[in-house]
Amino acid sequence: MKQKLLCSALAGASLLLSACGGSDGPAPGPTPQPVASKNVLFFLGDGMGITTMTAARIYSVGESGELTMDQLPETAFVHTFSNDAQVTDSAPSMAAYMTGVKMNNEVISMTAATKATDADGRPYQVNYDSTCPSSNGEAVPTLLEQMKAAGYGTGVVSTARITHATPAATYAHVCHRDAENTIAAALVPGGTGYNARLGDGVDVVFGGGASYFTPKEDGGRRNDKRNLIAEFKAQKYGFAANKAEFDKLPVDGSTKIAGLFTKDHMSYDLDRDASKEPSLAEMTGKAIDALAARKKGFFLMVEGGRIDHALHATNARRALQDTVAFDNAIRTALDKMQKVDPGLKNTLIVVTADHDHTLNLNGYAKITGKTEPGKPGILGLVNDYVTGQPSKDVDGNPYTIIGFGNGPGRKDVRGPIDSASLESPDYLQEAVVPLASETHGGADVFLGAQGLGAENFSGVIDNTDVFRLIKKSIGL
């Protein structure tokens, strides 16, 4: 019965995968054109729980201000648990958004029964190459693949490695997210391991992670001696490795474009050299220009990937700054799409997160206003709202507004906190449980929507519902 249901879903998407006795890719022939030029822009703040959103708002514009995502007219709460875990990782959560299927932690866009590890707990990857046996699950079609098959333009943008879990879930199918060499090969047309369901290729690709596209012999991480960047260029992609080259990439409506700006993840926005790396807003803007020029509707996924990484480090300042950079990208998209499609009559914009973190806001702090030099604001100490003096713990020591449930910031003995240290971008907020890296949290996350079909998003929904509601909104 499950097999029949899966095959029925795939047939409805015109993507018959091997699980149903079909081919590995779309049938040959001319690329179909969409019925209407509709656009889907899906924004994912990695790890951007509601408390992180609240803290970023106060950090940027104060308690009474609003971020762009606060102004989205339709909202919902989203359950994020995975198929096998109360607290998800990014792979199955993003894959749920992109496929409508609950899957196990670490799995990228595969059927629900797919395992990320063998019976002894060893991950199905070695040195970033997949070792997944063919009997372990099947690929399920992603929203990007389905829209590509229907003739839409496609784009993937991230400040993380473009092979990292969130972007990978849009275009790749592997049973373990760390098989990033395999994931990279799925993205580059014409070579071994290419995902044929992407047709002639994703039209816009921007992010970090060049190491997984270049061989070990050239300082990369590939074990097969292939240079996938050279293969991108051989497939007539315009390619950029830095900001200057990015600025020159064509947006002519016909040339596919790609940019890999760092060997690993791109820089935190707080540390970014604007002369070397484009901002997330700049990448988003260029992606929209390039896709809109194709005049046929498009799907674009944009990830603020480094919010999550700063939270894992309990480094609140960098996490909040990257959340603001993500919000700026949403503003850029709204402004551009209002010009492309006034009133967003044919455009759906969805903003959400894949999971929460353990960041919390402590105590009864007085209003702080936004963070400025010399005024740490939400990054500072809890100053009592009545007296204005620092609140104290049971031993008479102050504590910060932001704390974490777990992570590397655990102190053996609490003591005075030097206010000057709160100005440092490297300051780590305190954690309750000592861990080498802070974990995700299991709370529901925010979703906001605007434009075509945005009214479909309301109430409390599951992450798998988002896939269905996007398709309903655009009539796919």
Tab-separated table of C-alpha atoms in Angstrom:
chain	number	residue	atom	x	y	z
A	1	MET	CA	0.000	0.000	0.000
A	2	LYS	CA	2.796	2.458	0.890
A	3	GLN	CA	4.475	1.681	-2.429
A	4	LYS	CA	1.251	2.405	-4.334
A	5	LEU	CA	0.734	5.686	-2.495
A	6	LEU	CA	4.308	6.783	-3.190
A	7	CYS	CA	4.009	5.881	-6.859
A	8	SER	CA	0.726	7.745	-7.128
A	9	ALA	CA	2.337	10.865	-5.666
A	10	LEU	CA	5.293	10.598	-7.987
A	11	ALA	CA	3.095	10.059	-11.012
A	12	GLY	CA	1.156	13.182	-10.117
A	13	ALA	CA	4.417	15.085	-10.164
A	14	SER	CA	5.394	13.513	-13.521
A	15	LEU	CA	8.481	12.089	-11.866
A	16	LEU	CA	8.463	8.304	-11.909
A	17	LEU	CA	11.413	7.184	-9.836
A	18	SER	CA	12.975	3.766	-9.691
A	19	ALA	CA	10.720	2.799	-6.773
A	20	CYS	CA	7.856	2.707	-9.272
A	21	GLY	CA	9.716	0.982	-12.055
A	22	GLY	CA	10.456	4.223	-13.870
A	23	SER	CA	13.692	5.796	-15.057
A	24	ASP	CA	16.165	7.817	-12.998
A	25	GLY	CA	15.176	11.067	-14.650
A	26	PRO	CA	12.584	12.842	-16.755
A	27	ALA	CA	11.752	11.470	-20.169
A	28	PRO	CA	13.736	13.006	-23.047
A	29	GLY	CA	12.157	15.749	-25.073
A	30	PRO	CA	11.643	19.505	-24.985
A	31	THR	CA	11.371	21.205	-21.621
A	32	PRO	CA	7.691	21.822	-20.832
A	33	GLN	CA	6.585	25.348	-20.100
A	34	PRO	CA	4.610	26.298	-16.984
A	35	VAL	CA	0.936	27.073	-17.368
A	36	ALA	CA	1.495	30.476	-15.798
A	37	SER	CA	4.528	32.485	-14.732
A	38	LYS	CA	4.202	31.907	-11.031
A	39	ASN	CA	7.056	32.329	-8.575
A	40	VAL	CA	7.907	30.663	-5.263
A	41	LEU	CA	10.554	32.180	-2.992
A	42	PHE	CA	11.256	29.972	0.011
A	43	PHE	CA	13.357	31.549	2.778
A	44	LEU	CA	14.844	29.314	5.472
A	45	GLY	CA	16.584	30.721	8.539
A	46	ASP	CA	18.598	27.742	9.717
A	47	GLY	CA	18.008	27.309	13.454
A	48	MET	CA	15.979	30.526	13.631
A	49	GLY	CA	13.650	29.699	16.494
A	50	ILE	CA	11.065	32.215	17.656
A	51	THR	CA	13.225	33.334	20.590
A	52	THR	CA	16.117	33.966	18.213
A	53	MET	CA	13.775	36.030	16.035
A	54	THR	CA	12.682	38.038	19.077
A	55	ALA	CA	16.269	38.644	20.169
A	56	ALA	CA	17.274	39.666	16.628
A	57	ARG	CA	14.420	42.166	16.484
A	58	ILE	CA	15.492	43.798	19.750
A	59	TYR	CA	19.148	43.684	18.683
A	60	SER	CA	18.393	45.420	15.389
A	61	VAL	CA	15.462	47.787	15.964
A	62	GLY	CA	14.520	47.586	19.650
A	63	GLU	CA	11.566	46.064	21.427
A	64	SER	CA	8.920	48.107	19.609
A	65	GLY	CA	10.486	47.809	16.149
A	66	GLU	CA	9.716	45.348	13.395
A	67	LEU	CA	11.814	43.168	11.159
A	68	THR	CA	10.659	42.526	7.614
A	69	MET	CA	9.534	39.016	8.516
A	70	ASP	CA	7.416	40.430	11.362
A	71	GLN	CA	5.359	42.234	8.717
A	72	LEU	CA	4.384	39.212	6.638
A	73	PRO	CA	0.572	39.155	6.682
A	74	GLU	CA	-0.054	35.398	7.060
A	75	THR	CA	1.535	33.349	9.822
A	76	ALA	CA	1.591	29.843	11.270
A	77	PHE	CA	3.404	27.676	13.790
A	78	VAL	CA	5.224	24.646	12.396
A	79	HIS	CA	5.967	21.281	14.042
A	80	THR	CA	9.509	20.191	13.173
A	81	PHE	CA	10.037	16.699	14.639
A	82	SER	CA	11.601	14.169	12.281
A	83	ASN	CA	10.610	10.571	11.557
A	84	ASP	CA	12.840	9.190	14.306
A	85	ALA	CA	13.615	12.106	16.626
A	86	GLN	CA	11.739	14.614	18.758
A	87	VAL	CA	14.444	17.147	17.878
A	88	THR	CA	15.266	17.247	14.191
A	89	ASP	CA	18.447	18.092	12.383
A	90	SER	CA	18.391	20.263	9.282
A	91	ALA	CA	18.397	17.422	6.736
A	92	PRO	CA	14.981	15.832	7.373
A	93	SER	CA	13.357	19.112	8.376
A	94	MET	CA	14.246	20.880	5.136
A	95	ALA	CA	13.506	17.704	3.193
A	96	ALA	CA	10.029	17.641	4.775
A	97	TYR	CA	9.424	21.149	3.430
A	98	MET	CA	10.716	20.142	0.008
A	99	THR	CA	9.112	16.689	-0.350
A	100	GLY	CA	6.205	16.410	2.077
A	101	VAL	CA	7.768	13.273	3.588
A	102	LYS	CA	8.923	12.731	7.175
A	103	MET	CA	12.356	11.136	7.161
A	104	ASN	CA	15.030	10.136	9.641
A	105	ASN	CA	17.672	12.485	10.991
A	106	GLU	CA	20.664	12.981	8.650
A	107	VAL	CA	18.706	11.792	5.578
A	108	ILE	CA	18.441	14.007	2.487
A	109	SER	CA	15.200	13.727	0.443
A	110	MET	CA	14.687	9.971	0.639
A	111	THR	CA	11.757	7.760	1.652
A	112	ALA	CA	10.764	7.575	5.308
A	113	ALA	CA	12.318	4.167	5.959
A	114	THR	CA	15.774	5.238	4.705
A	115	LYS	CA	18.491	4.802	7.339
A	116	ALA	CA	21.416	7.190	7.726
A	117	THR	CA	23.571	4.593	9.473
A	118	ASP	CA	24.180	0.859	9.277
A	119	ALA	CA	23.271	-1.668	11.962
A	120	ASP	CA	26.440	-0.794	13.897
A	121	GLY	CA	25.695	2.926	13.832
A	122	ARG	CA	28.274	3.780	11.180
A	123	PRO	CA	27.154	6.596	8.877
A	124	TYR	CA	26.637	5.751	5.230
A	125	GLN	CA	29.478	7.972	4.070
A	126	VAL	CA	33.252	7.741	4.048
A	127	ASN	CA	35.449	10.771	3.395
A	128	TYR	CA	32.373	12.696	2.155
A	129	ASP	CA	31.419	10.009	-0.412
A	130	SER	CA	28.120	8.177	-0.026
A	131	THR	CA	28.224	4.470	0.829
A	132	CYS	CA	24.454	4.066	0.893
A	133	PRO	CA	23.379	0.623	-0.354
A	134	SER	CA	20.863	0.631	-3.194
A	135	SER	CA	18.413	-1.300	-1.026
A	136	ASN	CA	18.305	1.491	1.561
A	137	GLY	CA	15.382	3.672	0.544
A	138	GLU	CA	14.423	5.571	-2.589
A	139	ALA	CA	14.631	9.161	-3.730
A	140	VAL	CA	11.473	11.246	-3.443
A	141	PRO	CA	10.892	14.226	-5.752
A	142	THR	CA	11.618	17.671	-4.369
A	143	LEU	CA	9.702	20.865	-4.997
A	144	LEU	CA	12.640	22.206	-6.997
A	145	GLU	CA	12.684	19.081	-9.180
A	146	GLN	CA	8.944	19.206	-9.739
A	147	MET	CA	9.001	22.865	-10.703
A	148	LYS	CA	12.004	22.254	-12.969
A	149	ALA	CA	10.091	19.441	-14.681
A	150	ALA	CA	7.167	21.832	-15.181
A	151	GLY	CA	9.422	24.326	-16.973
A	152	TYR	CA	10.150	26.785	-14.195
A	153	GLY	CA	13.495	28.447	-13.514
A	154	THR	CA	15.277	27.295	-10.371
A	155	GLY	CA	17.774	28.746	-7.924
A	156	VAL	CA	19.523	27.818	-4.669
A	157	VAL	CA	21.268	30.396	-2.456
A	158	SER	CA	22.935	29.891	0.926
A	159	THR	CA	25.561	31.384	3.195
A	160	ALA	CA	26.497	27.830	4.172
A	161	ARG	CA	28.227	25.323	1.929
A	162	ILE	CA	25.919	24.783	-1.031
A	163	THR	CA	26.298	21.062	-0.312
A	164	HIS	CA	25.142	21.484	3.289
A	165	ALA	CA	21.908	19.876	4.472
A	166	THR	CA	19.430	22.668	3.740
A	167	PRO	CA	20.400	23.511	0.153
A	168	ALA	CA	21.174	19.848	-0.594
A	169	ALA	CA	17.612	18.828	0.289
A	170	THR	CA	16.335	20.817	-2.693
A	171	TYR	CA	18.376	19.025	-5.377
A	172	ALA	CA	20.039	15.861	-4.041
A	173	HIS	CA	19.106	12.454	-2.625
A	174	VAL	CA	21.524	10.750	-0.211
A	175	CYS	CA	20.987	8.737	2.926
A	176	HIS	CA	23.576	10.700	4.934
A	177	ARG	CA	23.979	14.463	4.795
A	178	ASP	CA	27.767	14.339	5.253
A	179	ALA	CA	28.266	12.763	1.820
A	180	GLU	CA	28.935	16.224	0.443
A	181	ASN	CA	31.173	15.060	-2.417
A	182	THR	CA	28.260	12.974	-3.684
A	183	ILE	CA	25.888	15.882	-3.160
A	184	ALA	CA	28.159	18.223	-5.138
A	185	ALA	CA	28.274	15.810	-8.084
A	186	ALA	CA	24.458	15.743	-8.143
A	187	LEU	CA	24.435	19.470	-8.885
A	188	VAL	CA	26.781	19.629	-11.884
A	189	PRO	CA	25.260	18.608	-15.248
A	190	GLY	CA	26.913	16.110	-17.535
A	191	GLY	CA	29.031	14.101	-15.116
A	192	THR	CA	28.884	10.913	-13.099
A	193	GLY	CA	26.475	11.234	-10.203
A	194	TYR	CA	24.478	14.092	-11.723
A	195	ASN	CA	20.827	14.175	-10.676
A	196	ALA	CA	19.094	13.794	-14.034
A	197	ARG	CA	15.832	15.069	-12.527
A	198	LEU	CA	17.393	18.533	-12.658
A	199	GLY	CA	17.197	18.450	-16.450
A	200	ASP	CA	19.691	20.913	-17.899
A	201	GLY	CA	20.674	22.111	-14.424
A	202	VAL	CA	19.733	24.513	-11.650
A	203	ASP	CA	19.790	28.006	-13.157
A	204	VAL	CA	21.316	29.903	-10.216
A	205	VAL	CA	23.643	28.477	-7.545
A	206	PHE	CA	25.273	30.747	-4.921
A	207	GLY	CA	27.004	29.817	-1.673
A	208	GLY	CA	30.160	28.422	-0.111
A	209	GLY	CA	31.758	25.003	-0.125
A	210	ALA	CA	34.167	25.042	-3.083
A	211	SER	CA	36.212	22.303	-1.378
A	212	TYR	CA	33.619	19.683	-2.290
A	213	PHE	CA	33.872	20.681	-5.938
A	214	THR	CA	37.662	20.442	-6.208
A	215	PRO	CA	40.056	17.480	-5.830
A	216	LYS	CA	42.290	16.814	-2.849
A	217	GLU	CA	45.263	17.313	-5.142
A	218	ASP	CA	44.225	20.971	-5.506
A	219	GLY	CA	43.416	21.532	-1.839
A	220	GLY	CA	39.805	20.373	-1.995
A	221	ARG	CA	38.065	17.340	-0.534
A	222	ARG	CA	37.108	15.311	-3.581
A	223	ASN	CA	38.537	11.818	-3.800
A	224	ASP	CA	37.868	11.271	-7.519
A	225	LYS	CA	40.256	13.894	-8.953
A	226	ARG	CA	37.319	15.711	-10.577
A	227	ASN	CA	37.174	19.489	-10.674
A	228	LEU	CA	33.465	20.217	-10.676
A	229	ILE	CA	34.044	23.950	-10.998
A	230	ALA	CA	35.721	23.296	-14.348
A	231	GLU	CA	32.769	21.066	-15.211
A	232	PHE	CA	30.344	23.880	-14.343
A	233	LYS	CA	32.205	26.132	-16.753
A	234	ALA	CA	32.248	23.417	-19.434
A	235	GLN	CA	28.456	23.328	-19.125
A	236	LYS	CA	28.394	27.053	-20.014
A	237	TYR	CA	27.711	28.329	-16.511
A	238	GLY	CA	28.915	31.806	-15.733
A	239	PHE	CA	31.026	31.272	-12.613
A	240	ALA	CA	32.219	33.528	-9.795
A	241	ALA	CA	34.681	32.832	-6.991
A	242	ASN	CA	34.659	36.314	-5.417
A	243	LYS	CA	32.644	39.531	-5.183
A	244	ALA	CA	34.245	41.157	-8.228
A	245	GLU	CA	33.401	38.163	-10.416
A	246	PHE	CA	29.935	37.975	-8.854
A	247	ASP	CA	29.224	41.562	-9.863
A	248	LYS	CA	30.012	40.682	-13.479
A	249	LEU	CA	27.822	37.595	-13.724
A	250	PRO	CA	25.239	37.956	-16.490
A	251	VAL	CA	21.503	38.157	-15.769
A	252	ASP	CA	20.510	37.888	-19.411
A	253	GLY	CA	17.730	35.337	-19.072
A	254	SER	CA	19.642	32.551	-20.764
A	255	THR	CA	23.000	32.030	-19.040
A	256	LYS	CA	23.080	29.801	-15.994
A	257	ILE	CA	25.194	31.266	-13.199
A	258	ALA	CA	26.993	29.841	-10.168
A	259	GLY	CA	29.169	31.272	-7.419
A	260	LEU	CA	31.186	29.443	-4.768
A	261	PHE	CA	32.813	32.184	-2.734
A	262	THR	CA	34.620	30.258	-0.002
A	263	LYS	CA	36.150	26.835	0.453
A	264	ASP	CA	33.923	26.112	3.445
A	265	HIS	CA	30.932	28.072	4.759
A	266	MET	CA	30.748	31.740	3.874
A	267	SER	CA	31.751	34.213	6.580
A	268	TYR	CA	29.459	35.319	9.346
A	269	ASP	CA	27.935	38.631	8.345
A	270	LEU	CA	29.737	40.313	11.252
A	271	ASP	CA	33.094	39.190	9.815
A	272	ARG	CA	32.349	39.369	6.091
A	273	ASP	CA	34.757	41.288	3.859
A	274	ALA	CA	32.317	43.008	1.503
A	275	SER	CA	35.017	43.299	-1.167
A	276	LYS	CA	35.420	39.494	-1.266
A	277	GLU	CA	32.045	37.954	-0.417
A	278	PRO	CA	28.594	39.167	-1.451
A	279	SER	CA	25.969	39.503	1.249
A	280	LEU	CA	22.962	37.220	1.390
A	281	ALA	CA	20.816	40.131	0.227
A	282	GLU	CA	23.118	40.714	-2.758
A	283	MET	CA	23.053	37.043	-3.724
A	284	THR	CA	19.273	37.003	-3.380
A	285	GLY	CA	18.905	40.122	-5.505
A	286	LYS	CA	21.083	38.796	-8.319
A	287	ALA	CA	19.331	35.429	-8.240
A	288	ILE	CA	15.952	37.142	-8.636
A	289	ASP	CA	17.237	39.308	-11.485
A	290	ALA	CA	18.618	36.279	-13.316
A	291	LEU	CA	15.520	34.135	-12.810
A	292	ALA	CA	12.987	36.872	-13.537
A	293	ALA	CA	14.792	37.583	-16.816
A	294	ARG	CA	13.814	34.094	-17.977
A	295	LYS	CA	10.173	35.226	-18.122
A	296	LYS	CA	8.697	31.861	-17.154
A	297	GLY	CA	8.215	31.758	-13.392
A	298	PHE	CA	10.711	30.338	-10.942
A	299	PHE	CA	11.494	28.605	-7.664
A	300	LEU	CA	14.182	30.147	-5.451
A	301	MET	CA	15.382	28.812	-2.099
A	302	VAL	CA	17.376	31.203	0.104
A	303	GLU	CA	19.019	30.014	3.329
A	304	GLY	CA	20.501	32.074	6.125
A	305	GLY	CA	22.736	29.169	6.990
A	306	ARG	CA	25.098	30.593	9.558
A	307	ILE	CA	22.494	31.576	12.139
A	308	ASP	CA	22.589	27.936	13.165
A	309	HIS	CA	26.380	27.741	13.397
A	310	ALA	CA	26.671	30.739	15.713
A	311	LEU	CA	23.950	29.324	17.944
A	312	HIS	CA	25.791	26.005	18.184
A	313	ALA	CA	28.742	28.032	19.508
A	314	THR	CA	26.494	29.986	21.939
A	315	ASN	CA	27.756	33.108	20.169
A	316	ALA	CA	24.628	35.241	20.284
A	317	ARG	CA	26.027	38.373	18.631
A	318	ARG	CA	26.969	36.594	15.416
A	319	ALA	CA	23.709	34.626	15.410
A	320	LEU	CA	21.616	37.785	15.727
A	321	GLN	CA	23.620	39.667	13.120
A	322	ASP	CA	23.164	36.798	10.655
A	323	THR	CA	19.442	36.792	11.413
A	324	VAL	CA	19.316	40.473	10.520
A	325	ALA	CA	21.268	39.761	7.312
A	326	PHE	CA	18.698	37.073	6.496
A	327	ASP	CA	15.898	39.569	7.129
A	328	ASN	CA	17.615	42.052	4.804
A	329	ALA	CA	17.542	39.409	2.069
A	330	ILE	CA	13.793	39.028	2.571
A	331	ARG	CA	13.368	42.798	2.228
A	332	THR	CA	15.428	42.780	-0.970
A	333	ALA	CA	13.247	40.005	-2.379
A	334	LEU	CA	9.990	41.755	-1.514
A	335	ASP	CA	11.153	45.006	-3.089
A	336	LYS	CA	12.338	43.312	-6.277
A	337	MET	CA	9.327	41.048	-6.643
A	338	GLN	CA	6.913	43.960	-6.236
A	339	LYS	CA	8.532	45.408	-9.365
A	340	VAL	CA	8.516	42.086	-11.229
A	341	ASP	CA	4.984	41.186	-10.110
A	342	PRO	CA	3.127	44.179	-8.622
A	343	GLY	CA	0.914	43.094	-5.759
A	344	LEU	CA	2.553	39.645	-5.782
A	345	LYS	CA	-0.459	38.279	-7.656
A	346	ASN	CA	1.615	35.450	-9.084
A	347	THR	CA	4.307	35.225	-6.394
A	348	LEU	CA	4.350	33.319	-3.116
A	349	ILE	CA	6.965	34.205	-0.503
A	350	VAL	CA	7.364	31.844	2.454
A	351	VAL	CA	9.706	32.484	5.395
A	352	THR	CA	10.374	29.890	8.067
A	353	ALA	CA	13.011	27.933	9.988
A	354	ASP	CA	13.950	24.270	10.022
A	355	HIS	CA	14.241	23.956	13.809
A	356	ASP	CA	14.723	25.807	17.066
A	357	HIS	CA	17.777	26.114	19.360
A	358	THR	CA	18.119	26.348	23.131
A	359	LEU	CA	18.584	30.143	23.247
A	360	ASN	CA	16.414	31.776	25.901
A	361	LEU	CA	15.784	35.241	27.359
A	362	ASN	CA	16.377	35.388	31.115
A	363	GLY	CA	15.062	37.415	34.000
A	364	TYR	CA	13.026	40.630	34.120
A	365	ALA	CA	15.185	43.021	32.152
A	366	LYS	CA	14.213	46.630	31.620
A	367	ILE	CA	13.707	47.816	28.038
A	368	THR	CA	17.114	47.892	26.369
A	369	GLY	CA	16.490	49.232	22.884
A	370	LYS	CA	18.671	48.142	20.004
A	371	THR	CA	22.313	47.145	20.352
A	372	GLU	CA	24.805	49.912	19.593
A	373	PRO	CA	28.503	50.507	20.389
A	374	GLY	CA	28.745	50.902	24.135
A	375	LYS	CA	25.136	49.724	24.549
A	376	PRO	CA	24.974	45.936	24.370
A	377	GLY	CA	21.189	45.921	24.636
A	378	ILE	CA	19.801	42.387	24.463
A	379	LEU	CA	23.398	41.105	24.517
A	380	GLY	CA	23.995	42.701	27.906
A	381	LEU	CA	23.237	42.023	31.548
A	382	VAL	CA	19.760	41.695	33.026
A	383	ASN	CA	19.165	45.088	34.598
A	384	ASP	CA	16.040	44.999	36.723
A	385	TYR	CA	13.090	46.869	35.206
A	386	VAL	CA	12.286	48.537	38.567
A	387	THR	CA	15.680	49.487	39.979
A	388	GLY	CA	17.730	49.572	36.764
A	389	GLN	CA	20.484	47.718	38.629
A	390	PRO	CA	21.938	44.352	37.587
A	391	SER	CA	19.839	41.411	38.733
A	392	LYS	CA	21.789	38.852	40.758
A	393	ASP	CA	21.790	35.083	41.097
A	394	VAL	CA	21.621	33.349	44.480
A	395	ASP	CA	25.342	33.980	45.003
A	396	GLY	CA	25.125	37.674	44.165
A	397	ASN	CA	26.501	37.501	40.611
A	398	PRO	CA	24.960	39.190	37.559
A	399	TYR	CA	23.773	37.267	34.507
A	400	THR	CA	23.081	38.040	30.860
A	401	ILE	CA	19.707	38.434	29.195
A	402	ILE	CA	20.527	35.728	26.642
A	403	GLY	CA	21.455	32.277	27.837
A	404	PHE	CA	21.449	28.761	26.411
A	405	GLY	CA	20.086	25.482	27.699
A	406	ASN	CA	23.335	23.751	26.798
A	407	GLY	CA	26.609	24.363	24.989
A	408	PRO	CA	30.259	25.315	25.418
A	409	GLY	CA	29.578	28.430	27.523
A	410	ARG	CA	29.093	26.538	30.793
A	411	LYS	CA	31.133	28.055	33.654
A	412	ASP	CA	32.406	25.931	36.554
A	413	VAL	CA	32.016	28.854	38.913
A	414	ARG	CA	29.888	31.905	38.204
A	415	GLY	CA	31.413	35.266	38.965
A	416	PRO	CA	31.351	38.922	37.962
A	417	ILE	CA	30.820	39.666	34.264
A	418	ASP	CA	33.007	42.393	32.808
A	419	SER	CA	30.709	44.699	30.872
A	420	ALA	CA	33.500	45.377	28.371
A	421	SER	CA	33.592	41.695	27.448
A	422	LEU	CA	29.981	41.917	26.309
A	423	GLU	CA	31.147	44.173	23.461
A	424	SER	CA	33.343	41.425	22.034
A	425	PRO	CA	31.964	39.587	18.995
A	426	ASP	CA	33.551	36.451	20.453
A	427	TYR	CA	31.665	36.550	23.764
A	428	LEU	CA	29.872	33.273	24.443
A	429	GLN	CA	26.671	33.390	26.451
A	430	GLU	CA	26.373	31.041	29.401
A	431	ALA	CA	24.896	27.551	29.085
A	432	VAL	CA	23.273	25.375	31.734
A	433	VAL	CA	24.460	21.960	30.535
A	434	PRO	CA	28.125	21.759	29.437
A	435	LEU	CA	28.459	20.414	25.897
A	436	ALA	CA	31.116	20.888	23.242
A	437	SER	CA	28.455	22.209	20.882
A	438	GLU	CA	24.981	23.510	21.703
A	439	THR	CA	22.111	21.395	20.389
A	440	HIS	CA	18.972	22.131	18.437
A	441	GLY	CA	15.702	22.623	20.306
A	442	GLY	CA	12.395	20.904	19.666
A	443	ALA	CA	9.941	23.815	19.825
A	444	ASP	CA	7.665	24.831	16.974
A	445	VAL	CA	8.958	27.496	14.596
A	446	PHE	CA	7.462	30.548	12.926
A	447	LEU	CA	6.248	30.636	9.332
A	448	GLY	CA	5.264	33.811	7.527
A	449	ALA	CA	3.843	34.139	4.020
A	450	GLN	CA	2.843	36.818	1.562
A	451	GLY	CA	1.433	36.866	-1.943
A	452	LEU	CA	-0.246	34.206	-4.057
A	453	GLY	CA	-1.935	31.619	-1.847
A	454	ALA	CA	-0.417	32.987	1.353
A	455	GLU	CA	-3.801	32.666	3.029
A	456	ASN	CA	-3.356	28.883	2.902
A	457	PHE	CA	-0.804	29.148	5.716
A	458	SER	CA	-2.389	29.536	9.142
A	459	GLY	CA	-2.780	27.878	12.510
A	460	VAL	CA	-0.528	25.044	13.657
A	461	ILE	CA	0.797	22.849	10.855
A	462	ASP	CA	3.381	20.144	10.299
A	463	ASN	CA	6.487	20.794	8.229
A	464	THR	CA	5.258	18.241	5.683
A	465	ASP	CA	2.104	20.348	5.193
A	466	VAL	CA	4.184	23.246	3.878
A	467	PHE	CA	5.121	21.274	0.759
A	468	ARG	CA	1.476	20.547	0.004
A	469	LEU	CA	0.354	24.115	0.700
A	470	ILE	CA	2.992	25.622	-1.591
A	471	LYS	CA	1.881	23.333	-4.420
A	472	LYS	CA	-1.745	24.188	-3.740
A	473	SER	CA	-0.974	27.900	-3.797
A	474	ILE	CA	0.599	27.825	-7.261
A	475	GLY	CA	-1.536	25.036	-8.720
A	476	LEU	CA	1.395	22.672	-9.289
